[in-house]
Coordinates of C-alpha atoms in Angstrom, one line a residue:
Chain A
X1 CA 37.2 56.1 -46.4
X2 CA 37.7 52.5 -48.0
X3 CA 35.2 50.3 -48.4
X4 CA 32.5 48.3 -50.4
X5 CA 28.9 50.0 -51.2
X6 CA 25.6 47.7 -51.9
X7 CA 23.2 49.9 -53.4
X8 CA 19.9 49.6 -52.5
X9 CA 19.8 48.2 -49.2
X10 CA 16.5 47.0 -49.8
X11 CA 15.1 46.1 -53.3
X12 CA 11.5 44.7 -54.5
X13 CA 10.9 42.8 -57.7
X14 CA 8.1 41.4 -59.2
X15 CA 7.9 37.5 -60.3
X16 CA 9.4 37.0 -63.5
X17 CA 11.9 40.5 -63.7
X18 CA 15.4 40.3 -63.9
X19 CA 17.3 42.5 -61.4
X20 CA 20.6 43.7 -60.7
X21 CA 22.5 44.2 -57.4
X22 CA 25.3 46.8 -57.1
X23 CA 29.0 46.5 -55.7
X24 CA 31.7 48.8 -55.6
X25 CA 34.7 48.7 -53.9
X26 CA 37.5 51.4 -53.4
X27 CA 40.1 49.1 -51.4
X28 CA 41.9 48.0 -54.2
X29 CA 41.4 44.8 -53.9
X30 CA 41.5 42.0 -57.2
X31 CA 39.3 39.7 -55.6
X32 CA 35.4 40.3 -55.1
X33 CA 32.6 37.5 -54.4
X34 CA 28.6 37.7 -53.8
X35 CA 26.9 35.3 -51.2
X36 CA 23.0 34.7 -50.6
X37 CA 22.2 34.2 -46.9
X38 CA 18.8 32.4 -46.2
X39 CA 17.8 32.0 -42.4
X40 CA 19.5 29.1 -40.7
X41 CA 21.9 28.2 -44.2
X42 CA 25.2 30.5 -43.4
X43 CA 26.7 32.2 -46.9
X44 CA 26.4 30.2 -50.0
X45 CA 28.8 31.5 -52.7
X46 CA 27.5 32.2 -55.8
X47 CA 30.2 33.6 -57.8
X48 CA 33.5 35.2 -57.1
X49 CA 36.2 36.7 -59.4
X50 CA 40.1 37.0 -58.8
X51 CA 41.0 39.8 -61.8
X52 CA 39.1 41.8 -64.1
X53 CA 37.3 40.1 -66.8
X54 CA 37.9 36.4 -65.3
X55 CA 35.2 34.7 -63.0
X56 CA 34.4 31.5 -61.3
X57 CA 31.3 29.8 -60.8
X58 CA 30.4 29.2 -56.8
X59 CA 28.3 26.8 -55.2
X60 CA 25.1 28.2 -56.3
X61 CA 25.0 29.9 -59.3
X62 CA 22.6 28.4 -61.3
X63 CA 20.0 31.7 -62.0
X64 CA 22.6 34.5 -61.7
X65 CA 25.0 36.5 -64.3
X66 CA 28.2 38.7 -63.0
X67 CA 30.8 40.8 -65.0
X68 CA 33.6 42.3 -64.3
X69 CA 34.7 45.5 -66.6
X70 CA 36.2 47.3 -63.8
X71 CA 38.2 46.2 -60.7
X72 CA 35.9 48.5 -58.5
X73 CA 32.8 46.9 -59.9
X74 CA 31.2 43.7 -59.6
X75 CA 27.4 43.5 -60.4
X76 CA 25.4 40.4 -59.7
X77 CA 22.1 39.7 -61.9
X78 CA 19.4 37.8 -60.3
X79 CA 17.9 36.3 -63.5
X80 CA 13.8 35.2 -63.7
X81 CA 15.6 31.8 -63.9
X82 CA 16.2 31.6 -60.2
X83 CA 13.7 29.6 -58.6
X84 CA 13.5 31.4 -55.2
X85 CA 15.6 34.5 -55.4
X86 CA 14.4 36.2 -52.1
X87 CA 17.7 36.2 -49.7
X88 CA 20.1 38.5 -48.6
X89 CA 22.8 39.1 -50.7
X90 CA 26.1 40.0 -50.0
X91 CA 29.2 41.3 -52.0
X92 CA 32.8 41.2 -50.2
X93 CA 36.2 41.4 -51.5
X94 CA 39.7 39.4 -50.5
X95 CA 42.4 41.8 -48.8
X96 CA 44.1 42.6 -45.7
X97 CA 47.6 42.5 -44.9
X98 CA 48.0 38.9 -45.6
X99 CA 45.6 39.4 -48.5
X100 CA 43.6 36.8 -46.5
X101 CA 40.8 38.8 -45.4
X102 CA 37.5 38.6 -46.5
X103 CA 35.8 42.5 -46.5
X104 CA 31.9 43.1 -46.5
X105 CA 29.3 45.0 -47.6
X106 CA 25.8 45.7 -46.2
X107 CA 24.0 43.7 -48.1
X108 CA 21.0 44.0 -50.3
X109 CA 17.5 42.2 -49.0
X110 CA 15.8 41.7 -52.0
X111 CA 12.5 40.3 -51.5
X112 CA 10.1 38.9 -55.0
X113 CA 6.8 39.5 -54.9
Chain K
X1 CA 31.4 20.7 -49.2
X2 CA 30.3 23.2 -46.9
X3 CA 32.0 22.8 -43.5
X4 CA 30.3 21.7 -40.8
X5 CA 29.8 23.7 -37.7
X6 CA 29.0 22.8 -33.8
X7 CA 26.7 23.6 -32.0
X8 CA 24.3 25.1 -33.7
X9 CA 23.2 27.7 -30.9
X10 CA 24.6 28.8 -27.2
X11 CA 23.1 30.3 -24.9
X12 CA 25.9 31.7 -22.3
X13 CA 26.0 34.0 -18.8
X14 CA 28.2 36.8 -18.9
X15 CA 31.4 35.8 -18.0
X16 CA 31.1 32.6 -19.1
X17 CA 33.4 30.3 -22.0
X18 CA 32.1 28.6 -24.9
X19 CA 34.1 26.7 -27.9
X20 CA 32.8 26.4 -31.3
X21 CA 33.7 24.0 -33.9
X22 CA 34.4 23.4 -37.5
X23 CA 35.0 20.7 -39.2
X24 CA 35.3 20.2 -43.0
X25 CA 35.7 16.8 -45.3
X26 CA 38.2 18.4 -47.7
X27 CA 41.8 18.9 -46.8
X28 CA 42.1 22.6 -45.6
X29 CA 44.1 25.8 -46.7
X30 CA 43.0 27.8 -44.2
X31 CA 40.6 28.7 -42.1
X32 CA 38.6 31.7 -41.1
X33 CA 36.5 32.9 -38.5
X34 CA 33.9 36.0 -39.2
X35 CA 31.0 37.0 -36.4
X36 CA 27.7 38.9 -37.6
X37 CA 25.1 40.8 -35.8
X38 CA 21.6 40.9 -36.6
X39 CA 21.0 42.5 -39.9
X40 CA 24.8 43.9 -40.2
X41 CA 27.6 42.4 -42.4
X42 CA 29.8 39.4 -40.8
X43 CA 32.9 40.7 -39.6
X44 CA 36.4 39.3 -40.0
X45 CA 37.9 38.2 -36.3
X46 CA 41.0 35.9 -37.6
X47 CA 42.5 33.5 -40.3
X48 CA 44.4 30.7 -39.3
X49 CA 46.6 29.1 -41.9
X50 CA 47.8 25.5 -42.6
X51 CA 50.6 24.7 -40.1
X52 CA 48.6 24.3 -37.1
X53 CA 48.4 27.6 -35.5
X54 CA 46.7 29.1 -33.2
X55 CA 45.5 32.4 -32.9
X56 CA 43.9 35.5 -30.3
X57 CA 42.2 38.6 -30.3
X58 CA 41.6 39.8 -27.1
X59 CA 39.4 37.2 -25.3
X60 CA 39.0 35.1 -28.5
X61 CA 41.3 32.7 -29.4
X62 CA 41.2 29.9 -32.1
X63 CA 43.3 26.8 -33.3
X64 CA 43.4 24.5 -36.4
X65 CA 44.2 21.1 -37.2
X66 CA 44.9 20.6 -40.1
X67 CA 45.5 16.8 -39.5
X68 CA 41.6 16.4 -38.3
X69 CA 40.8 19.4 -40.8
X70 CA 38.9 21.2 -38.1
X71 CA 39.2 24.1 -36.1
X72 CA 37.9 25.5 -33.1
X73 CA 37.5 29.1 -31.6
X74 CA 37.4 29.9 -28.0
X75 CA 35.8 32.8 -26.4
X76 CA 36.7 33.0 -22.8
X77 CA 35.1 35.5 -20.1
X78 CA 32.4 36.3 -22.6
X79 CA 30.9 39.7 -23.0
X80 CA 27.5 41.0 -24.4
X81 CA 29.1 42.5 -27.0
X82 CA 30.0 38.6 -28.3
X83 CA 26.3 37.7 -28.8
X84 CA 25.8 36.9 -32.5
X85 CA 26.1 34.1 -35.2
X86 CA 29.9 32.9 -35.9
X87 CA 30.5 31.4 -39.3
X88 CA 33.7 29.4 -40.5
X89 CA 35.0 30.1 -43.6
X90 CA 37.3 27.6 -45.1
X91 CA 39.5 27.6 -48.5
X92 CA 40.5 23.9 -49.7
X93 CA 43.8 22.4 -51.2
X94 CA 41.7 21.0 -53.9
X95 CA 40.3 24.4 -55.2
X96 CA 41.5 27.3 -56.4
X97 CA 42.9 29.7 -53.5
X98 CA 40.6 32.4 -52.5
X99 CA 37.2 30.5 -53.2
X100 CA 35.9 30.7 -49.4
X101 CA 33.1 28.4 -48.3
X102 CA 31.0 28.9 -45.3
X103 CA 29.5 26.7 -42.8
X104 CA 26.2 27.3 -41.7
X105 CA 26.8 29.6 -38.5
X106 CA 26.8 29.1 -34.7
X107 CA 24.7 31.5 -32.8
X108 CA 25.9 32.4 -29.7
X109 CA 23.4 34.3 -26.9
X110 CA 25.0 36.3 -24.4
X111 CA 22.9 37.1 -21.4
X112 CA 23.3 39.4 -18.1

């Protein structure tokens, strides 16, 4: 089956730690993005990439790192530099038959302590 | 930038219609439509692309004017199953294609 995998669903991390979120995709597809969702604030983009080794700041990127070796793989660092990194995060990719559909993970919850 | 969606919340009887808009300050590309449950991922229901179309899937329907920059989606004879928070995505002239920005979501409250 196609589709995008978040691993871990839920993740922990002390004050201070840098921490990386997973996402892999087996549709195919060039593009991949990662959004934070905090209560009430829809899906803020924080970085999205159309090819392999080429990326684009988002909206909020100040505090995260990606890369993009691999067109299955786009991993998302939440650095000790972001200021409130608890959110849920998550990864989605551009497809469809119009290659105008946005795809989804599951998302991540990563909560600091 | 981020589009700007109305109302913020619904609360609806089964069987009912409600319209949501969005409206954004930046000439438009395209706009999309996704709905998420509670703790799931949001789920695409429809793009609508510059030239003024509109758009259905099953008993949701959307337009977009690309004149006004705004779209609106319309769920008519609404079901349980439609309870959840509906986000607009939008993709401007002025950006690189393919960077979508959200609005902040819509939540919508079916009840029996």
């Amino acid at each position: 089956d196609g589709g995008i995998t978040q691993s871990p669903k839920y993740l922990f991390r002390k004050e201070g730690q840098n921490v990386t979120l997973s996402c892999e995709q087996n549709l195919n597809h060039d593009a991949m993005y990662w959004y934070r969702q905090d209560p009430g604030q829809g899906l803020r983009l924080i970085y999205y990439s159309q090819i392999v080794n080429d990326f684009q700041k988002g909206d909020i990127a100040e505090g995260y790192s990606v890369s993009r070796e691999k067109k299955e793989s786009f991993p998302l660092t939440v650095t000790s530099a972001q200021k409130n990194p608890t959110a849920f995060y998550l990864c989605a990719t551009l497809g469809g038959i119009s290659y105008n559909e946005q795809f989804f993970g599951p998302g991540t919850r990563l909560t600091v302590l | 930038q981020q589009p700007v969606q109305s109302p913020q919340a619904v609360i609806l009887r089964e069987g009912e219609d409600a319209v949501i808009n969005c409206s954004s300050s930046k000439a438009l590309y395209s706009v999309h439509w996704y709905r998420q449950k509670h703790g799931e991922a949001p789920v695409f229901l429809m793009i609508l692309l510059k030239g003024g179309e509109q758009k259905g899937h099953d008993k949701i329907s959307a337009s977009f004017n690309e004149k006004k920059q705004q779209s609106s989606l319309y769920l008519t004879a609404s079901q349980l199953s439609y309870s959840g928070t509906y986000f607009c995505g939008t993709e401007s002239l002025k950006t690189s294609y393919d960077k979508v920005i959200f609005g902040p979501g819509t939540s919508l409250s079916v009840i029996p």
